[in-house]
Amino acid sequence: MTVTTETRRLDEAAADLLFREARTAGAFTGEEVTDEQVRAIYDLVKYAPTSMNTQPVRLLLVRTPEARERLATMMSGSNGDKVRRAPLSVVVAADRNFHDRLPEVFPHYPGARDHFLDEEPRHRTAVFNGAMQLAYLVIGIRALGLDAGPMTGIDAPAIEEAFFTGLDQEVLAVVNVGVADREVGHPRLPRLAYEDVVRTV
Amino acid sequence: MTVTTETRRLDEAAADLLFREARTAGAFTGEEVTDEQVRAIYDLVKYAPTSMNTQPVRLLLVRTPEARERLATMMSGSNGDKVRRAPLSVVVAADRNFHDRLPEVFPHYPGARDHFLDEEPRHRTAVFNGAMQLAYLVIGIRALGLDAGPMTGIDAPAIEEAFFTGLDQEVLAVVNVGVADREVGHPRLPRLAYEDVVRTV
């Protein structure tokens, strides 16, 4: 039997879970997020594509009370309190030396690493693909039945200095993870219309 | 009844469709991709989060044979033939003037637009959130039961000159869309281990 696009299509409940009913979370119930859950999230989102399979994303799980409070002081505006209310915060960074892994993850093309010897385009590739993997991570957190609170309003240099010494990684975002307290929140913000975003040639 | 993370979790078939069995497509069957399908994809992925709801992504559907051949000549290496084999190619760009829409899409904070008066950080925000929305788009294409072939090996300035005159948009990627010809392809490339990507503090 031919597999048609109709039978392969994502069902309505899953579309609601990942996109339509999912909301950025700023407050959470007390429910913990286990390492096993984080592993399940990674084991799902690791398959999503990056340029030349570069996979630059690196994650720091901030768990101890001391580290969590220190991180909270490095957030903009109300984001510090969002960190304090979350059971787990994940610092999402991009490895600027992702190209050292290309012989292993892009093995059919031995020249792959040499594409990235210039620092400036290499760092741009790290951030671009790190941003893609941040997006996959948000979807993967929701796929596990958890809620994600991604934040780019952060003091990235301070976080790098506090938690990334000796690592050549650029901090991109902090994502709070947990079960959202759905009593707290605001109405969904407007989205651009199809006609504002899509044109045809 | 309390909704638990167990009952909300994405089912196995959906996890396979979006992540585990999905593959970047380089060859396609003859099946067309309709505007209705593209609209359904956008109506799903538009809900995924961006920084301050910036939503910079802009999509150009390349449909006419003349435009498709012109685009194919602006791709690196074998990517031109991938465009030629696809029923639809989508140029994914980021609007550098996304901030002009903030009064509308971030209405509770009247000062939002003024955060982005400096060009350099504004362009960085456009590319970063455009990359996130490119990732959401890949997942949304798969959600519709279609296959995505995202490519960053492109001559972006040439594509901008050919198809984006008068628009202040930065071309980020081209994504082929269709039903993959599963006879064509290579084994999945290796993914980094959890231990290589995740650490805890």
mmCIF file of C-alpha atoms in Angstrom:
data_model
loop_
_atom_site.group_PDB
_atom_site.id
_atom_site.type_symbol
_atom_site.label_atom_id
_atom_site.label_comp_id
_atom_site.label_asym_id
_atom_site.label_seq_id
_atom_site.Cartn_x
_atom_site.Cartn_y
_atom_site.Cartn_z
ATOM 1 C CA MET A 1 0.000 0.000 0.000
ATOM 2 C CA THR A 2 1.244 3.445 -0.854
ATOM 3 C CA VAL A 3 1.721 5.669 2.153
ATOM 4 C CA THR A 4 -0.188 8.836 1.346
ATOM 5 C CA THR A 5 0.302 12.233 2.910
ATOM 6 C CA GLU A 6 -3.215 11.901 4.349
ATOM 7 C CA THR A 7 -2.444 8.826 6.468
ATOM 8 C CA ARG A 8 0.976 10.167 7.517
ATOM 9 C CA ARG A 9 -0.359 13.512 8.688
ATOM 10 C CA LEU A 10 0.055 14.525 12.347
ATOM 11 C CA ASP A 11 -3.167 14.000 14.298
ATOM 12 C CA GLU A 12 -5.089 16.927 15.807
ATOM 13 C CA ALA A 13 -4.172 16.179 19.438
ATOM 14 C CA ALA A 14 -0.462 16.183 18.595
ATOM 15 C CA ALA A 15 -0.793 19.420 16.593
ATOM 16 C CA ASP A 16 -2.503 20.984 19.616
ATOM 17 C CA LEU A 17 0.173 19.672 22.002
ATOM 18 C CA LEU A 18 3.139 20.941 19.995
ATOM 19 C CA PHE A 19 1.793 24.107 18.390
ATOM 20 C CA ARG A 20 -1.819 25.220 18.739
ATOM 21 C CA GLU A 21 -2.428 24.918 22.470
ATOM 22 C CA ALA A 22 1.195 25.129 23.630
ATOM 23 C CA ARG A 23 2.198 28.388 25.272
ATOM 24 C CA THR A 24 5.454 29.864 26.513
ATOM 25 C CA ALA A 25 5.487 29.165 30.254
ATOM 26 C CA GLY A 26 6.502 31.704 32.900
ATOM 27 C CA ALA A 27 5.194 29.933 36.014
ATOM 28 C CA PHE A 28 5.242 26.262 36.917
ATOM 29 C CA THR A 29 3.757 23.697 39.298
ATOM 30 C CA GLY A 30 6.139 22.026 41.745
ATOM 31 C CA GLU A 31 6.575 18.939 39.559
ATOM 32 C CA GLU A 32 10.243 18.044 39.020
ATOM 33 C CA VAL A 33 11.906 17.441 35.649
ATOM 34 C CA THR A 34 14.113 14.347 35.780
ATOM 35 C CA ASP A 35 17.357 13.637 33.934
ATOM 36 C CA GLU A 36 15.497 10.744 32.323
ATOM 37 C CA GLN A 37 13.010 13.222 30.815
ATOM 38 C CA VAL A 38 15.821 15.469 29.547
ATOM 39 C CA ARG A 39 17.469 12.424 27.992
ATOM 40 C CA ALA A 40 14.200 11.485 26.272
ATOM 41 C CA ILE A 41 13.889 15.040 24.911
ATOM 42 C CA TYR A 42 17.446 14.949 23.543
ATOM 43 C CA ASP A 43 16.946 11.478 22.078
ATOM 44 C CA LEU A 44 14.051 12.910 20.081
ATOM 45 C CA VAL A 45 15.353 16.299 18.935
ATOM 46 C CA LYS A 46 18.873 15.122 18.093
ATOM 47 C CA TYR A 47 17.453 13.707 14.837
ATOM 48 C CA ALA A 48 16.251 17.063 13.495
ATOM 49 C CA PRO A 49 18.448 18.453 10.710
ATOM 50 C CA THR A 50 21.296 20.988 10.896
ATOM 51 C CA SER A 51 23.573 22.333 8.112
ATOM 52 C CA MET A 52 26.118 19.631 7.246
ATOM 53 C CA ASN A 53 24.993 17.791 10.400
ATOM 54 C CA THR A 54 26.966 20.323 12.435
ATOM 55 C CA GLN A 55 24.876 19.893 15.652
ATOM 56 C CA PRO A 56 26.515 22.807 17.511
ATOM 57 C CA VAL A 57 24.021 22.962 20.386
ATOM 58 C CA ARG A 58 25.275 22.361 23.939
ATOM 59 C CA LEU A 59 23.020 22.298 26.998
ATOM 60 C CA LEU A 60 23.756 23.156 30.613
ATOM 61 C CA LEU A 61 21.148 21.894 33.088
ATOM 62 C CA VAL A 62 21.108 24.301 36.027
ATOM 63 C CA ARG A 63 19.953 22.267 39.032
ATOM 64 C CA THR A 64 21.619 23.242 42.342
ATOM 65 C CA PRO A 65 19.883 26.026 44.319
ATOM 66 C CA GLU A 66 23.117 28.072 44.337
ATOM 67 C CA ALA A 67 23.603 27.851 40.575
ATOM 68 C CA ARG A 68 19.915 28.559 39.957
ATOM 69 C CA GLU A 69 19.967 31.735 42.062
ATOM 70 C CA ARG A 70 23.202 32.862 40.405
ATOM 71 C CA LEU A 71 21.627 32.321 36.976
ATOM 72 C CA ALA A 72 18.482 34.214 38.036
ATOM 73 C CA THR A 73 20.547 37.337 38.717
ATOM 74 C CA MET A 74 21.829 37.245 35.117
ATOM 75 C CA MET A 75 18.413 37.539 33.496
ATOM 76 C CA SER A 76 16.677 40.678 32.170
ATOM 77 C CA GLY A 77 13.596 42.165 33.826
ATOM 78 C CA SER A 78 11.091 39.590 35.049
ATOM 79 C CA ASN A 79 13.037 36.669 33.558
ATOM 80 C CA GLY A 80 14.961 36.222 36.821
ATOM 81 C CA ASP A 81 11.723 35.420 38.654
ATOM 82 C CA LYS A 82 10.747 33.026 35.880
ATOM 83 C CA VAL A 83 14.000 31.132 36.538
ATOM 84 C CA ARG A 84 13.224 31.142 40.287
ATOM 85 C CA ARG A 85 9.742 29.693 39.650
ATOM 86 C CA ALA A 86 10.949 26.902 37.324
ATOM 87 C CA PRO A 87 12.007 23.416 38.471
ATOM 88 C CA LEU A 88 14.746 23.328 35.805
ATOM 89 C CA SER A 89 16.503 25.918 33.645
ATOM 90 C CA VAL A 90 18.571 24.917 30.640
ATOM 91 C CA VAL A 91 21.257 27.223 29.273
ATOM 92 C CA VAL A 92 21.376 26.707 25.505
ATOM 93 C CA ALA A 93 24.750 27.416 23.926
ATOM 94 C CA ALA A 94 26.489 26.872 20.582
ATOM 95 C CA ASP A 95 29.901 25.208 20.400
ATOM 96 C CA ARG A 96 32.178 27.429 18.293
ATOM 97 C CA ASN A 97 34.395 24.409 17.658
ATOM 98 C CA PHE A 98 31.630 22.183 16.312
ATOM 99 C CA HIS A 99 33.782 21.624 13.218
ATOM 100 C CA ASP A 100 36.174 19.402 15.204
ATOM 101 C CA ARG A 101 33.402 16.772 15.310
ATOM 102 C CA LEU A 102 32.714 16.818 11.549
ATOM 103 C CA PRO A 103 35.110 13.943 10.697
ATOM 104 C CA GLU A 104 32.875 11.842 12.951
ATOM 105 C CA VAL A 105 29.386 13.207 12.125
ATOM 106 C CA PHE A 106 29.930 13.996 8.412
ATOM 107 C CA PRO A 107 32.335 11.120 7.609
ATOM 108 C CA HIS A 108 31.605 10.727 3.873
ATOM 109 C CA TYR A 109 33.181 14.158 3.165
ATOM 110 C CA PRO A 110 36.703 14.332 4.629
ATOM 111 C CA GLY A 111 37.083 18.025 3.684
ATOM 112 C CA ALA A 112 34.111 19.133 5.812
ATOM 113 C CA ARG A 113 36.149 20.457 8.748
ATOM 114 C CA ASP A 114 38.259 22.660 6.431
ATOM 115 C CA HIS A 115 35.119 24.557 5.378
ATOM 116 C CA PHE A 116 35.078 26.136 8.819
ATOM 117 C CA LEU A 117 38.641 27.288 9.429
ATOM 118 C CA ASP A 118 37.679 30.989 9.243
ATOM 119 C CA GLU A 119 36.366 32.063 12.630
ATOM 120 C CA GLU A 120 33.740 34.584 11.587
ATOM 121 C CA PRO A 121 31.660 32.329 9.291
ATOM 122 C CA ARG A 122 32.200 29.431 11.695
ATOM 123 C CA HIS A 123 30.744 31.386 14.606
ATOM 124 C CA ARG A 124 27.832 32.468 12.410
ATOM 125 C CA THR A 125 27.156 28.837 11.484
ATOM 126 C CA ALA A 126 27.299 27.875 15.171
ATOM 127 C CA VAL A 127 24.724 30.492 16.154
ATOM 128 C CA PHE A 128 22.431 29.850 13.162
ATOM 129 C CA ASN A 129 22.273 26.102 13.703
ATOM 130 C CA GLY A 130 22.200 26.567 17.469
ATOM 131 C CA ALA A 131 19.072 28.702 16.980
ATOM 132 C CA MET A 132 17.525 25.930 14.869
ATOM 133 C CA GLN A 133 18.319 23.406 17.598
ATOM 134 C CA LEU A 134 16.868 25.735 20.236
ATOM 135 C CA ALA A 135 13.616 25.669 18.242
ATOM 136 C CA TYR A 136 13.691 21.862 17.998
ATOM 137 C CA LEU A 137 14.312 21.737 21.762
ATOM 138 C CA VAL A 138 11.174 23.798 22.461
ATOM 139 C CA ILE A 139 9.131 21.346 20.363
ATOM 140 C CA GLY A 140 10.821 18.353 22.026
ATOM 141 C CA ILE A 141 10.052 19.645 25.531
ATOM 142 C CA ARG A 142 6.390 19.933 24.539
ATOM 143 C CA ALA A 143 6.505 16.457 22.983
ATOM 144 C CA LEU A 144 7.359 15.036 26.424
ATOM 145 C CA GLY A 145 4.247 16.687 27.851
ATOM 146 C CA LEU A 146 6.247 19.446 29.523
ATOM 147 C CA ASP A 147 6.147 23.202 28.989
ATOM 148 C CA ALA A 148 9.003 25.395 27.760
ATOM 149 C CA GLY A 149 9.789 28.985 28.633
ATOM 150 C CA PRO A 150 12.515 30.091 26.184
ATOM 151 C CA MET A 151 14.125 33.446 26.998
ATOM 152 C CA THR A 152 16.650 35.512 25.043
ATOM 153 C CA GLY A 153 16.441 38.425 27.493
ATOM 154 C CA ILE A 154 19.590 37.328 29.322
ATOM 155 C CA ASP A 155 23.085 38.604 30.144
ATOM 156 C CA ALA A 156 24.881 36.087 27.929
ATOM 157 C CA PRO A 157 28.449 37.309 28.669
ATOM 158 C CA ALA A 158 27.813 37.045 32.432
ATOM 159 C CA ILE A 159 26.434 33.517 32.051
ATOM 160 C CA GLU A 160 29.449 32.547 29.935
ATOM 161 C CA GLU A 161 31.816 33.924 32.557
ATOM 162 C CA ALA A 162 30.016 32.166 35.416
ATOM 163 C CA PHE A 163 29.315 28.779 33.842
ATOM 164 C CA PHE A 164 31.370 28.394 30.650
ATOM 165 C CA THR A 165 34.974 29.090 31.656
ATOM 166 C CA GLY A 166 37.400 27.188 29.445
ATOM 167 C CA LEU A 167 34.675 26.381 26.935
ATOM 168 C CA ASP A 168 34.480 28.104 23.552
ATOM 169 C CA GLN A 169 30.696 28.226 23.581
ATOM 170 C CA GLU A 170 28.318 31.124 22.892
ATOM 171 C CA VAL A 171 25.246 31.340 25.130
ATOM 172 C CA LEU A 172 22.085 31.803 23.037
ATOM 173 C CA ALA A 173 19.119 31.453 25.401
ATOM 174 C CA VAL A 174 17.840 30.077 28.681
ATOM 175 C CA VAL A 175 14.847 27.728 28.582
ATOM 176 C CA ASN A 176 12.784 27.073 31.693
ATOM 177 C CA VAL A 177 11.280 23.581 31.725
ATOM 178 C CA GLY A 178 8.469 22.166 33.831
ATOM 179 C CA VAL A 179 4.729 21.719 34.042
ATOM 180 C CA ALA A 180 3.152 25.134 33.519
ATOM 181 C CA ASP A 181 0.838 26.661 36.057
ATOM 182 C CA ARG A 182 -2.001 27.396 33.655
ATOM 183 C CA GLU A 183 -3.678 29.815 36.058
ATOM 184 C CA VAL A 184 -0.889 32.288 35.292
ATOM 185 C CA GLY A 185 -0.408 33.820 31.863
ATOM 186 C CA HIS A 186 -1.721 36.258 29.319
ATOM 187 C CA PRO A 187 -3.781 35.843 26.133
ATOM 188 C CA ARG A 188 -1.811 34.578 23.135
ATOM 189 C CA LEU A 189 -0.134 37.383 21.190
ATOM 190 C CA PRO A 190 -1.209 38.019 17.585
ATOM 191 C CA ARG A 191 0.424 36.106 14.764
ATOM 192 C CA LEU A 192 1.134 37.546 11.308
ATOM 193 C CA ALA A 193 -1.331 36.555 8.585
ATOM 194 C CA TYR A 194 -0.348 34.125 5.818
ATOM 195 C CA GLU A 195 -0.578 36.986 3.323
ATOM 196 C CA ASP A 196 1.957 39.024 5.336
ATOM 197 C CA VAL A 197 4.505 36.222 5.317
ATOM 198 C CA VAL A 198 4.117 34.188 2.117
ATOM 199 C CA ARG A 199 4.419 35.308 -1.510
ATOM 200 C CA THR A 200 4.739 33.312 -4.720
ATOM 201 C CA VAL A 201 6.795 33.640 -7.873
ATOM 202 C CA MET B 1 -8.918 15.312 36.481
ATOM 203 C CA THR B 2 -5.355 16.566 36.495
ATOM 204 C CA VAL B 3 -3.670 16.437 33.121
ATOM 205 C CA THR B 4 -0.402 14.596 33.720
ATOM 206 C CA THR B 5 2.678 14.713 31.529
ATOM 207 C CA GLU B 6 2.105 11.013 30.776
ATOM 208 C CA THR B 7 -1.290 11.520 29.107
ATOM 209 C CA ARG B 8 -0.128 14.685 27.304
ATOM 210 C CA ARG B 9 2.969 13.048 25.838
ATOM 211 C CA LEU B 10 3.361 12.821 22.052
ATOM 212 C CA ASP B 11 2.509 9.335 20.775
ATOM 213 C CA GLU B 12 5.145 7.105 19.158
ATOM 214 C CA ALA B 13 3.791 7.421 15.606
ATOM 215 C CA ALA B 14 3.945 11.213 15.788
ATOM 216 C CA ALA B 15 7.481 11.132 17.255
ATOM 217 C CA ASP B 16 8.505 8.894 14.343
ATOM 218 C CA LEU B 17 6.815 11.169 11.790
ATOM 219 C CA LEU B 18 8.404 14.392 13.031
ATOM 220 C CA PHE B 19 11.808 13.235 14.288
ATOM 221 C CA ARG B 20 12.837 9.588 14.372
ATOM 222 C CA GLU B 21 11.902 8.377 10.900
ATOM 223 C CA ALA B 22 11.922 11.740 9.132
ATOM 224 C CA ARG B 23 14.849 12.357 6.819
ATOM 225 C CA THR B 24 16.116 15.315 4.827
ATOM 226 C CA ALA B 25 14.797 14.735 1.297
ATOM 227 C CA GLY B 26 16.861 15.232 -1.863
ATOM 228 C CA ALA B 27 14.578 13.490 -4.372
ATOM 229 C CA PHE B 28 10.816 13.500 -4.648
ATOM 230 C CA THR B 29 7.878 11.715 -6.301
ATOM 231 C CA GLY B 30 5.833 13.705 -8.802
ATOM 232 C CA GLU B 31 3.148 14.602 -6.249
ATOM 233 C CA GLU B 32 2.367 18.332 -6.182
ATOM 234 C CA VAL B 33 2.339 20.538 -3.083
ATOM 235 C CA THR B 34 -0.726 22.783 -3.076
ATOM 236 C CA ASP B 35 -1.104 26.310 -1.716
ATOM 237 C CA GLU B 36 -3.683 24.824 0.637
ATOM 238 C CA GLN B 37 -0.998 22.563 2.125
ATOM 239 C CA VAL B 38 1.435 25.469 2.515
ATOM 240 C CA ARG B 39 -1.292 27.443 4.250
ATOM 241 C CA ALA B 40 -1.948 24.529 6.633
ATOM 242 C CA ILE B 41 1.790 24.353 7.418
ATOM 243 C CA TYR B 42 1.936 28.080 8.155
ATOM 244 C CA ASP B 43 -1.245 27.937 10.239
ATOM 245 C CA LEU B 44 0.506 25.373 12.448
ATOM 246 C CA VAL B 45 4.043 26.740 12.770
ATOM 247 C CA LYS B 46 3.042 30.381 13.193
ATOM 248 C CA TYR B 47 2.185 29.571 16.825
ATOM 249 C CA ALA B 48 5.719 28.499 17.768
ATOM 250 C CA PRO B 49 7.558 31.091 19.872
ATOM 251 C CA THR B 50 10.038 33.791 18.799
ATOM 252 C CA SER B 51 11.830 36.454 20.887
ATOM 253 C CA MET B 52 9.325 39.185 21.750
ATOM 254 C CA ASN B 53 6.975 37.624 19.191
ATOM 255 C CA THR B 54 9.134 39.150 16.438
ATOM 256 C CA GLN B 55 8.168 36.571 13.753
ATOM 257 C CA PRO B 56 10.733 37.783 11.180
ATOM 258 C CA VAL B 57 10.392 34.851 8.787
ATOM 259 C CA ARG B 58 9.208 35.510 5.229
ATOM 260 C CA LEU B 59 8.619 32.784 2.643
ATOM 261 C CA LEU B 60 8.860 32.888 -1.136
ATOM 262 C CA LEU B 61 7.186 29.941 -2.890
ATOM 263 C CA VAL B 62 9.057 29.343 -6.145
ATOM 264 C CA ARG B 63 6.554 27.767 -8.547
ATOM 265 C CA THR B 64 6.950 28.840 -12.185
ATOM 266 C CA PRO B 65 9.359 26.713 -14.282
ATOM 267 C CA GLU B 66 11.372 29.834 -15.187
ATOM 268 C CA ALA B 67 11.804 30.926 -11.571
ATOM 269 C CA ARG B 68 12.597 27.369 -10.467
ATOM 270 C CA GLU B 69 15.365 26.994 -13.053
ATOM 271 C CA ARG B 70 16.760 30.403 -12.167
ATOM 272 C CA LEU B 71 16.822 29.454 -8.477
ATOM 273 C CA ALA B 72 18.491 26.111 -9.287
ATOM 274 C CA THR B 73 21.466 27.940 -10.828
ATOM 275 C CA MET B 74 21.982 29.806 -7.518
ATOM 276 C CA MET B 75 22.526 26.691 -5.423
ATOM 277 C CA SER B 76 25.851 25.119 -4.366
ATOM 278 C CA GLY B 77 27.026 21.758 -5.701
ATOM 279 C CA SER B 78 24.277 19.161 -6.037
ATOM 280 C CA ASN B 79 21.650 21.417 -4.430
ATOM 281 C CA GLY B 80 20.671 22.784 -7.867
ATOM 282 C CA ASP B 81 19.556 19.315 -8.954
ATOM 283 C CA LYS B 82 17.663 18.891 -5.690
ATOM 284 C CA VAL B 83 15.690 22.038 -6.579
ATOM 285 C CA ARG B 84 15.068 20.654 -10.090
ATOM 286 C CA ARG B 85 13.730 17.374 -8.653
ATOM 287 C CA ALA B 86 11.387 19.037 -6.118
ATOM 288 C CA PRO B 87 7.758 19.986 -6.824
ATOM 289 C CA LEU B 88 8.131 23.130 -4.682
ATOM 290 C CA SER B 89 11.043 25.137 -3.315
ATOM 291 C CA VAL B 90 10.572 27.715 -0.585
ATOM 292 C CA VAL B 91 13.086 30.511 -0.085
ATOM 293 C CA VAL B 92 13.211 31.268 3.641
ATOM 294 C CA ALA B 93 14.186 34.835 4.488
ATOM 295 C CA ALA B 94 14.219 37.112 7.528
ATOM 296 C CA ASP B 95 12.621 40.561 7.418
ATOM 297 C CA ARG B 96 15.162 43.080 8.714
ATOM 298 C CA ASN B 97 12.291 45.476 9.465
ATOM 299 C CA PHE B 98 10.322 43.032 11.594
ATOM 300 C CA HIS B 99 10.286 45.689 14.333
ATOM 301 C CA ASP B 100 7.784 47.787 12.356
ATOM 302 C CA ARG B 101 5.167 45.115 13.165
ATOM 303 C CA LEU B 102 5.830 45.062 16.924
ATOM 304 C CA PRO B 103 3.155 47.654 17.839
ATOM 305 C CA GLU B 104 0.695 45.141 16.358
ATOM 306 C CA VAL B 105 2.163 41.800 17.524
ATOM 307 C CA PHE B 106 3.557 42.932 20.924
ATOM 308 C CA PRO B 107 0.857 45.512 21.767
ATOM 309 C CA HIS B 108 1.111 45.416 25.589
ATOM 310 C CA TYR B 109 4.604 46.993 25.435
ATOM 311 C CA PRO B 110 4.540 50.224 23.380
ATOM 312 C CA GLY B 111 8.337 50.625 23.615
ATOM 313 C CA ALA B 112 9.070 47.312 21.881
ATOM 314 C CA ARG B 113 9.891 48.803 18.474
ATOM 315 C CA ASP B 114 12.454 51.192 19.978
ATOM 316 C CA HIS B 115 14.497 48.231 21.240
ATOM 317 C CA PHE B 116 15.485 47.574 17.649
ATOM 318 C CA LEU B 117 16.519 50.936 16.262
ATOM 319 C CA ASP B 118 20.189 49.900 16.002
ATOM 320 C CA GLU B 119 20.699 48.011 12.742
ATOM 321 C CA GLU B 120 23.343 45.523 13.800
ATOM 322 C CA PRO B 121 21.506 43.926 16.748
ATOM 323 C CA ARG B 122 18.236 44.141 14.792
ATOM 324 C CA HIS B 123 19.685 42.174 11.884
ATOM 325 C CA ARG B 124 21.107 39.615 14.332
ATOM 326 C CA THR B 125 17.682 39.227 15.951
ATOM 327 C CA ALA B 126 16.117 38.789 12.496
ATOM 328 C CA VAL B 127 18.540 36.005 11.533
ATOM 329 C CA PHE B 128 18.389 34.262 14.929
ATOM 330 C CA ASN B 129 14.606 34.141 15.052
ATOM 331 C CA GLY B 130 14.436 33.416 11.330
ATOM 332 C CA ALA B 131 16.627 30.347 11.981
ATOM 333 C CA MET B 132 14.241 29.266 14.757
ATOM 334 C CA GLN B 133 11.285 29.684 12.402
ATOM 335 C CA LEU B 134 13.132 27.732 9.676
ATOM 336 C CA ALA B 135 13.393 24.860 12.184
ATOM 337 C CA TYR B 136 9.695 25.097 13.039
ATOM 338 C CA LEU B 137 8.926 25.092 9.309
ATOM 339 C CA VAL B 138 10.829 21.821 8.807
ATOM 340 C CA ILE B 139 8.768 20.218 11.602
ATOM 341 C CA GLY B 140 5.538 21.706 10.189
ATOM 342 C CA ILE B 141 6.214 20.325 6.703
ATOM 343 C CA ARG B 142 6.649 16.868 8.231
ATOM 344 C CA ALA B 143 3.496 17.354 10.308
ATOM 345 C CA LEU B 144 1.523 17.671 7.063
ATOM 346 C CA GLY B 145 2.917 14.311 5.923
ATOM 347 C CA LEU B 146 5.343 15.925 3.494
ATOM 348 C CA ASP B 147 9.137 15.789 3.408
ATOM 349 C CA ALA B 148 11.513 18.738 3.754
ATOM 350 C CA GLY B 149 14.903 19.256 2.193
ATOM 351 C CA PRO B 150 16.413 22.319 3.910
ATOM 352 C CA MET B 151 19.588 23.663 2.298
ATOM 353 C CA THR B 152 21.964 26.413 3.422
ATOM 354 C CA GLY B 153 24.421 25.724 0.590
ATOM 355 C CA ILE B 154 23.036 28.558 -1.526
ATOM 356 C CA ASP B 155 24.156 31.825 -3.129
ATOM 357 C CA ALA B 156 22.053 34.035 -0.872
ATOM 358 C CA PRO B 157 23.142 37.394 -2.372
ATOM 359 C CA ALA B 158 22.258 36.157 -5.882
ATOM 360 C CA ILE B 159 18.834 34.961 -4.705
ATOM 361 C CA GLU B 160 18.243 38.312 -3.001
ATOM 362 C CA GLU B 161 19.183 40.162 -6.188
ATOM 363 C CA ALA B 162 16.949 37.979 -8.342
ATOM 364 C CA PHE B 163 13.876 37.645 -6.153
ATOM 365 C CA PHE B 164 14.036 40.221 -3.320
ATOM 366 C CA THR B 165 14.546 43.576 -5.020
ATOM 367 C CA GLY B 166 13.046 46.398 -2.985
ATOM 368 C CA LEU B 167 12.672 44.157 0.067
ATOM 369 C CA ASP B 168 14.948 44.475 3.093
ATOM 370 C CA GLN B 169 15.055 40.731 3.690
ATOM 371 C CA GLU B 170 18.023 38.419 4.273
ATOM 372 C CA VAL B 171 17.861 35.011 2.582
ATOM 373 C CA LEU B 172 18.652 32.228 5.068
ATOM 374 C CA ALA B 173 17.911 28.927 3.340
ATOM 375 C CA VAL B 174 15.986 27.155 0.592
ATOM 376 C CA VAL B 175 13.690 24.298 1.586
ATOM 377 C CA ASN B 176 12.507 21.772 -0.976
ATOM 378 C CA VAL B 177 9.068 20.394 -0.170
ATOM 379 C CA GLY B 178 7.295 17.322 -1.522
ATOM 380 C CA VAL B 179 6.811 13.611 -1.008
ATOM 381 C CA ALA B 180 10.270 12.044 -0.808
ATOM 382 C CA ASP B 181 11.321 9.289 -3.152
ATOM 383 C CA ARG B 182 12.436 6.875 -0.451
ATOM 384 C CA GLU B 183 14.412 4.710 -2.894
ATOM 385 C CA VAL B 184 16.980 7.536 -3.034
ATOM 386 C CA GLY B 185 19.081 8.543 -0.035
ATOM 387 C CA HIS B 186 21.925 7.585 2.244
ATOM 388 C CA PRO B 187 22.039 6.091 5.760
ATOM 389 C CA ARG B 188 21.318 8.570 8.543
ATOM 390 C CA LEU B 189 24.421 10.452 9.676
ATOM 391 C CA PRO B 190 25.659 9.974 13.265
ATOM 392 C CA ARG B 191 24.244 12.118 16.059
ATOM 393 C CA LEU B 192 26.233 13.338 19.043
ATOM 394 C CA ALA B 193 25.715 11.394 22.279
ATOM 395 C CA TYR B 194 23.792 12.901 25.194
ATOM 396 C CA GLU B 195 27.037 12.997 27.184
ATOM 397 C CA ASP B 196 28.715 15.082 24.461
ATOM 398 C CA VAL B 197 25.959 17.690 24.513
ATOM 399 C CA VAL B 198 24.497 17.909 28.035
ATOM 400 C CA ARG B 199 26.195 18.766 31.307
ATOM 401 C CA THR B 200 24.781 19.689 34.720
ATOM 402 C CA VAL B 201 25.632 22.222 37.373
#
